[in-house]
Coordinates of C-alpha atoms in Angstrom, one line a residue:
M1 CA 0.0 0.0 0.0
S2 CA 1.0 3.7 -0.4
A3 CA 3.3 5.3 2.2
I4 CA 1.7 7.2 5.1
V5 CA 1.9 11.0 4.7
H6 CA -0.6 12.1 7.4
P7 CA -0.6 9.5 10.2
E8 CA -2.9 11.6 12.3
A9 CA -5.7 10.6 9.9
L10 CA -5.5 7.1 11.2
L11 CA -5.9 8.0 14.9
D12 CA -9.1 7.2 16.8
Q13 CA -9.4 10.8 18.1
W14 CA -8.9 12.4 14.8
V15 CA -12.0 14.4 13.6
P16 CA -12.4 14.0 9.8
P17 CA -13.3 17.1 7.7
V18 CA -16.5 15.4 6.7
A19 CA -18.7 13.3 9.0
I20 CA -19.8 10.7 6.4
G21 CA -23.4 9.8 6.6
R22 CA -24.2 11.7 9.8
A23 CA -25.3 15.2 8.6
P24 CA -28.9 14.8 9.7
E25 CA -27.9 13.6 13.2
I26 CA -25.5 16.5 13.6
E27 CA -28.2 19.0 12.7
A28 CA -30.6 17.3 15.1
I29 CA -28.1 17.6 18.0
V30 CA -27.5 21.3 17.3
N31 CA -31.2 22.1 17.2
R32 CA -32.0 20.1 20.3
A33 CA -29.2 21.6 22.2
E34 CA -30.6 25.1 21.5
S35 CA -34.2 24.1 22.1
S36 CA -33.3 22.5 25.5
Q37 CA -31.9 25.8 26.8
E38 CA -33.4 26.6 30.2
G39 CA -32.5 29.1 33.0
P40 CA -30.8 32.5 32.9
S41 CA -27.6 31.2 31.5
H42 CA -29.4 29.2 28.8
P43 CA -27.7 25.8 29.5
G44 CA -28.4 23.2 26.8
I45 CA -27.6 19.5 27.1
V46 CA -27.9 16.7 24.6
A47 CA -26.9 13.0 24.8
V48 CA -25.6 11.3 21.6
L49 CA -26.2 7.5 21.9
G50 CA -25.0 4.8 19.6
P51 CA -23.3 1.4 19.6
A52 CA -19.5 1.2 19.7
G53 CA -18.1 2.2 16.3
S54 CA -21.2 4.2 15.2
G55 CA -19.4 7.5 15.2
T56 CA -20.7 9.1 18.4
S57 CA -17.4 10.8 19.1
V58 CA -17.1 12.3 15.6
V59 CA -20.8 13.3 15.6
A60 CA -20.5 15.0 19.0
R61 CA -17.4 16.9 18.1
W62 CA -18.8 18.0 14.8
A63 CA -22.0 19.1 16.5
A64 CA -19.9 21.1 19.0
R65 CA -18.3 22.9 16.0
R66 CA -21.7 23.7 14.5
L67 CA -23.0 25.0 17.8
A68 CA -19.8 27.1 18.1
D69 CA -20.4 28.6 14.7
R70 CA -23.9 29.6 15.6
C71 CA -22.7 31.2 18.8
R72 CA -20.0 33.0 16.9
A73 CA -22.5 34.4 14.5
R74 CA -24.5 35.9 17.4
S75 CA -21.5 37.0 19.5
A76 CA -20.3 40.6 19.3
D77 CA -16.6 39.6 19.2
G78 CA -17.0 36.1 17.7
R79 CA -15.1 34.3 20.5
V80 CA -16.3 30.8 21.4
R81 CA -14.7 28.1 23.5
I82 CA -14.9 24.3 22.8
V83 CA -13.8 21.9 25.6
H84 CA -13.4 18.2 24.7
V85 CA -12.9 15.6 27.5
P86 CA -12.3 11.9 26.5
T87 CA -13.7 10.5 29.7
R88 CA -12.3 7.0 29.2
L89 CA -8.9 8.4 30.1
Y90 CA -10.2 9.3 33.6
R91 CA -11.5 6.9 36.2
S92 CA -13.7 9.2 38.2
P93 CA -15.7 12.5 38.3
H94 CA -12.6 14.0 40.0
G95 CA -10.5 13.2 36.9
I96 CA -13.1 14.7 34.6
A97 CA -13.4 17.8 36.7
C98 CA -9.6 18.2 36.7
A99 CA -9.6 17.9 32.9
L100 CA -12.3 20.6 32.6
V101 CA -10.3 23.0 34.7
R102 CA -7.1 22.1 32.7
S103 CA -8.8 23.5 29.6
Y104 CA -8.0 26.9 31.2
D105 CA -5.0 26.0 33.3
E106 CA -3.1 23.1 31.8
G107 CA -0.6 22.8 34.7
L108 CA -3.3 22.2 37.3
D109 CA -2.8 19.4 39.8
G110 CA -6.2 18.8 41.3
R111 CA -5.1 16.3 44.0
G112 CA -6.5 17.2 47.4
F113 CA -9.5 19.1 46.0
P114 CA -13.0 17.7 45.9
W115 CA -14.4 17.2 42.4
G116 CA -17.3 19.6 43.2
E117 CA -14.9 22.4 44.1
L118 CA -12.9 21.8 40.9
L119 CA -16.1 21.8 38.8
A120 CA -17.2 25.1 40.5
G121 CA -13.8 26.5 39.6
F122 CA -14.4 25.5 36.0
L123 CA -17.8 27.2 35.8
R124 CA -16.5 30.3 37.5
R125 CA -13.8 30.5 34.9
V126 CA -16.4 30.2 32.1
R127 CA -18.2 33.1 33.7
R128 CA -15.1 35.3 34.0
D129 CA -14.1 34.4 30.4
G130 CA -17.4 35.5 29.1
R131 CA -17.3 33.4 25.9
P132 CA -20.1 31.0 24.9
T133 CA -18.8 27.5 25.8
V134 CA -19.5 24.1 24.3
T135 CA -18.3 21.1 26.4
V136 CA -18.1 17.6 25.0
L137 CA -17.9 14.6 27.4
D138 CA -16.8 11.7 25.2
D139 CA -17.2 8.0 25.8
V140 CA -19.4 8.6 28.9
R141 CA -20.2 5.8 31.2
L142 CA -22.5 6.6 34.2
A143 CA -20.7 4.4 36.7
G144 CA -22.0 6.1 39.9
P145 CA -24.0 8.8 41.5
D146 CA -21.2 11.3 41.5
L147 CA -20.9 11.4 37.8
L148 CA -24.7 11.9 37.6
R149 CA -24.3 14.9 39.9
L150 CA -21.5 16.2 37.7
I151 CA -23.7 16.0 34.6
R152 CA -26.6 17.6 36.5
A153 CA -24.2 20.5 37.5
L154 CA -23.3 21.0 33.8
G155 CA -27.0 21.0 32.9
E156 CA -27.9 23.4 35.7
P157 CA -24.8 25.4 36.4
D158 CA -26.5 28.4 38.1
R159 CA -28.1 26.0 40.6
F160 CA -24.8 24.2 41.2
L161 CA -22.7 27.3 42.0
P162 CA -23.0 28.3 45.6
E163 CA -23.4 31.9 44.7
G164 CA -26.8 31.0 43.2
E165 CA -26.6 33.9 40.7
P166 CA -27.0 33.8 36.9
G167 CA -24.3 35.2 34.7
L168 CA -22.8 32.4 32.7
P169 CA -22.5 33.0 28.9
P170 CA -24.4 30.6 26.7
F171 CA -23.3 27.1 27.9
Y172 CA -23.9 23.8 26.1
T173 CA -22.9 20.2 27.0
I174 CA -22.9 17.2 24.6
L175 CA -22.6 13.7 26.1
A176 CA -21.4 10.9 23.8
G177 CA -21.5 7.2 24.5
T178 CA -23.2 3.9 24.2
P179 CA -26.8 3.4 25.3
E180 CA -25.6 0.9 28.0
G181 CA -23.1 3.5 29.3
I182 CA -25.3 6.5 29.4
R183 CA -28.4 4.8 30.5
L184 CA -26.8 2.8 33.3
G185 CA -29.0 3.3 36.3
G186 CA -32.1 4.0 34.1
R187 CA -33.0 6.6 31.5
A188 CA -35.5 8.1 33.9
E189 CA -32.7 8.7 36.5
L190 CA -30.6 10.6 33.9
G191 CA -33.6 12.7 32.9
R192 CA -34.2 13.5 36.6
W193 CA -30.6 14.6 37.1
A194 CA -30.2 16.5 33.9
R195 CA -32.8 17.3 31.3
A196 CA -30.9 15.8 28.4
A197 CA -32.4 15.5 25.0
T198 CA -31.2 12.5 23.1
V199 CA -30.1 11.7 19.5
E200 CA -29.6 8.0 18.7
L201 CA -27.3 6.8 16.0
T202 CA -27.8 3.5 14.1
P203 CA -24.8 1.3 13.2
Y204 CA -23.1 2.2 9.9
S205 CA -24.1 0.2 6.9
E206 CA -21.4 -1.7 5.0
Y207 CA -21.6 0.9 2.2
R208 CA -20.9 3.7 4.7
L209 CA -18.0 1.8 6.3
R210 CA -16.5 1.4 2.8
E211 CA -16.8 5.2 2.3
I212 CA -15.2 5.9 5.6
V213 CA -12.3 3.6 5.0
A214 CA -11.7 4.9 1.5
D215 CA -11.8 8.5 2.8
R216 CA -9.2 7.7 5.5
M217 CA -7.0 6.1 2.9
V218 CA -7.0 9.2 0.8
R219 CA -6.4 11.5 3.7
A220 CA -3.6 9.4 5.2
T221 CA -1.7 8.9 1.9
D222 CA -2.7 11.8 -0.4
R223 CA -3.3 9.2 -3.1
A224 CA -6.3 7.5 -4.5
A225 CA -7.8 4.8 -2.3
D226 CA -7.5 1.1 -2.9
L227 CA -11.2 0.4 -3.3
R228 CA -10.8 -3.4 -3.2
K229 CA -9.0 -3.3 0.1
A230 CA -11.4 -0.7 1.5
A231 CA -14.3 -3.1 0.6
E232 CA -12.6 -6.0 2.3
I233 CA -12.0 -4.1 5.5
A234 CA -15.6 -2.7 5.5
Q235 CA -17.1 -6.1 4.9
R236 CA -15.1 -7.7 7.7
S237 CA -15.9 -4.9 10.2
F238 CA -19.6 -5.0 9.3
R239 CA -19.8 -8.8 9.5
E240 CA -18.1 -8.7 13.0
G241 CA -20.2 -5.8 14.2
G242 CA -17.2 -3.6 15.0
G243 CA -18.3 -0.5 13.2
A244 CA -16.0 2.3 12.1
R245 CA -13.7 1.9 15.1
Q246 CA -12.8 -1.7 14.1
A247 CA -12.6 -0.6 10.4
I248 CA -10.0 2.1 11.2
D249 CA -8.1 -0.3 13.4
L250 CA -7.9 -2.8 10.6
L251 CA -6.8 -0.1 8.2
R252 CA -3.9 0.9 10.6
R253 CA -2.8 -2.8 10.6
E254 CA -2.8 -2.8 6.8
F255 CA -0.5 0.2 6.9
G256 CA 1.6 -1.2 9.7
V257 CA 0.8 1.7 11.9
R258 CA -0.1 1.5 15.6
E259 CA -2.0 4.0 17.7
G260 CA 0.9 5.9 19.3
F261 CA 3.9 8.1 18.5
Q262 CA 5.7 7.8 15.2
E263 CA 9.2 9.4 15.5
S264 CA 9.7 9.8 11.8
Q265 CA 6.4 11.5 11.3
G266 CA 6.7 14.3 13.9
S267 CA 4.2 12.7 16.3
S268 CA 1.9 14.6 18.5
V269 CA 0.3 14.2 21.9
A270 CA -3.0 16.1 22.4
G271 CA -2.0 18.7 19.8
S272 CA 1.6 19.3 21.0
P273 CA 4.7 17.8 19.2
L274 CA 6.7 15.2 21.0
E275 CA 10.3 15.7 20.2
P276 CA 12.4 12.6 19.2
H277 CA 15.0 13.2 21.9
L278 CA 12.2 13.4 24.5
Q279 CA 10.8 10.1 23.2
Q280 CA 14.3 8.6 23.8
A281 CA 14.4 10.1 27.3
L282 CA 11.0 8.6 28.1
T283 CA 12.1 5.2 26.9
A284 CA 15.2 5.3 29.1
A285 CA 13.7 6.8 32.2
L286 CA 10.6 4.7 32.3
S287 CA 12.3 1.4 31.5
E288 CA 11.2 0.1 34.9
G289 CA 7.7 1.6 34.6
S290 CA 8.2 4.7 36.8
C291 CA 10.8 7.4 37.6
D292 CA 11.2 10.7 39.3
V293 CA 10.6 13.9 37.3
G294 CA 14.2 14.9 37.9
E295 CA 15.5 11.7 36.4
L296 CA 13.4 12.2 33.3
H297 CA 14.7 15.8 33.1
R298 CA 18.3 14.6 33.2
W299 CA 17.7 12.0 30.5
E300 CA 16.0 14.7 28.4
M301 CA 19.0 17.0 28.7
L302 CA 21.4 14.2 27.9
C303 CA 19.4 13.0 24.8
A304 CA 19.1 16.6 23.6
H305 CA 22.9 17.1 23.8
R306 CA 23.5 13.9 21.9
A307 CA 21.1 15.0 19.2
G308 CA 22.8 18.4 19.0
R309 CA 19.7 20.2 20.2
P310 CA 19.1 22.5 23.1
P311 CA 17.1 21.0 26.0
L312 CA 13.5 21.9 26.3
A313 CA 12.5 25.0 28.3
T314 CA 11.2 24.2 31.7
T315 CA 7.6 25.3 30.8
T316 CA 7.7 23.3 27.6
F317 CA 9.0 20.2 29.5
W318 CA 6.1 20.4 32.0
R319 CA 3.6 21.0 29.2
R320 CA 4.7 17.8 27.5
L321 CA 4.1 15.9 30.8
V322 CA 0.7 17.4 31.2
D323 CA -0.2 16.4 27.6
L324 CA 1.1 12.9 28.2
E325 CA -1.0 12.6 31.4
R326 CA -4.1 14.0 29.6
R327 CA -3.6 11.5 26.8
G328 CA -3.6 8.7 29.4
W329 CA 0.0 7.5 29.0
L330 CA 1.5 8.9 32.2
Q331 CA 0.3 9.5 35.8
R332 CA 1.9 12.0 38.1
E333 CA 2.1 11.1 41.8
V334 CA 3.2 13.7 44.3
R335 CA 4.9 12.0 47.3
C336 CA 6.2 13.3 50.5
G337 CA 10.0 13.9 50.6
G338 CA 12.5 14.6 53.4
L339 CA 12.3 17.7 55.6
G340 CA 8.7 18.3 54.8
G341 CA 9.3 18.6 51.0
S342 CA 7.7 16.6 48.2
R343 CA 8.7 14.9 44.9
T344 CA 6.8 14.1 41.8
R345 CA 6.9 10.5 40.6
L346 CA 5.9 9.6 37.0
V347 CA 4.2 6.2 36.4
A348 CA 3.6 4.8 33.0
R349 CA 0.0 3.7 32.7
R350 CA 0.8 1.5 29.7
P351 CA 4.1 -0.1 28.7
V352 CA 6.3 2.6 27.1
S353 CA 6.9 0.4 24.1
E354 CA 3.2 0.8 23.1
W355 CA 3.3 4.5 22.7
V356 CA 6.9 5.6 22.1
T357 CA 8.8 4.3 19.0
A358 CA 12.1 6.1 19.5
R359 CA 15.2 3.9 19.6
P360 CA 16.4 3.3 23.2
V361 CA 19.4 5.3 24.5
R362 CA 22.5 3.2 25.2
G363 CA 25.5 3.9 27.2
T364 CA 25.8 6.9 29.5
H365 CA 23.7 7.2 32.6
P366 CA 22.0 10.7 32.7
D367 CA 24.1 11.6 35.7
E368 CA 27.3 11.2 33.7
G369 CA 27.5 14.3 31.4
I370 CA 24.7 16.5 32.5
V371 CA 23.8 19.2 30.0
S372 CA 23.5 22.7 31.3
S373 CA 20.8 25.2 30.4
A374 CA 23.1 26.5 27.7
G375 CA 23.1 23.2 26.0
M376 CA 26.7 22.3 26.7
P377 CA 28.1 19.6 29.1
A378 CA 28.3 20.8 32.6

């Protein structure tokens, strides 16, 4: 098959320029979100339900863009904010609330704060920002009462905030997930906690799956699609009931691409580039599954020096760690240190070999030949 030119087009979280076969559903979500507005701040909430692989994530994010366009047309300065949270990367309402606040402050560490306080902080920042805001909670699974309360708070923000005063700009929430995940605990219970209109997606037909696979082929390679191979992939995915998600996974296998970071293609994490020398540092520092931040920083400086590059600025280094944590590859743990201090430990949530493809560093330990801030050996 043709060489990959745009590997991002094969990622699960990539949003294609065209949502094939879902235009009516997207329009329905936008209309129901606007018609479900209640209260002084006009909060609107819609749930997008569909079996795995039916395109709920793509449809929800496209609907968010359409809502943002409508808000932009009505706004005096045209400023609109879209917040997307892939909830499967977080295990609790606390993690989701942290992710919402990080859309404003990406360096936030929410440990020690109740999720309700974090969510209130997010809503207050929306109020101060003054921009219409569209929030997408992707791959939602209502696994407990706290998550129901979080959704209720997003559907009724003025009632949730202790101030009890209106003043939020237009505020919309789109939930995306399977019927089993969102209706866990009963549809009536969800309706009681948050007045969410619903739009249901049917599984893709084999014809639509073939269109989707062919479209991804073209966008990934900048060449005409192999229609025979696209038909084979679509037929298998349709027969096995895997939908578009399985079809794209099969397409990645055909190209020999895995979901992760490709050093030769300028890989990215949550929108930020992951430098090849940082990939090498991660491979070396996390060889045992965890390391201190200081150890990773020393490896990063050493690998940068070997590659003839300056080390990352401190703010950029921490931004990469935040992006990796948001993506779900790393977890930061703050532990007590000596004399009342603390240290930050990094733990790989999945084996490093699954998400970093850089060649491992051999030879020197990072403490032998530390690179100074000027990029020269200390």
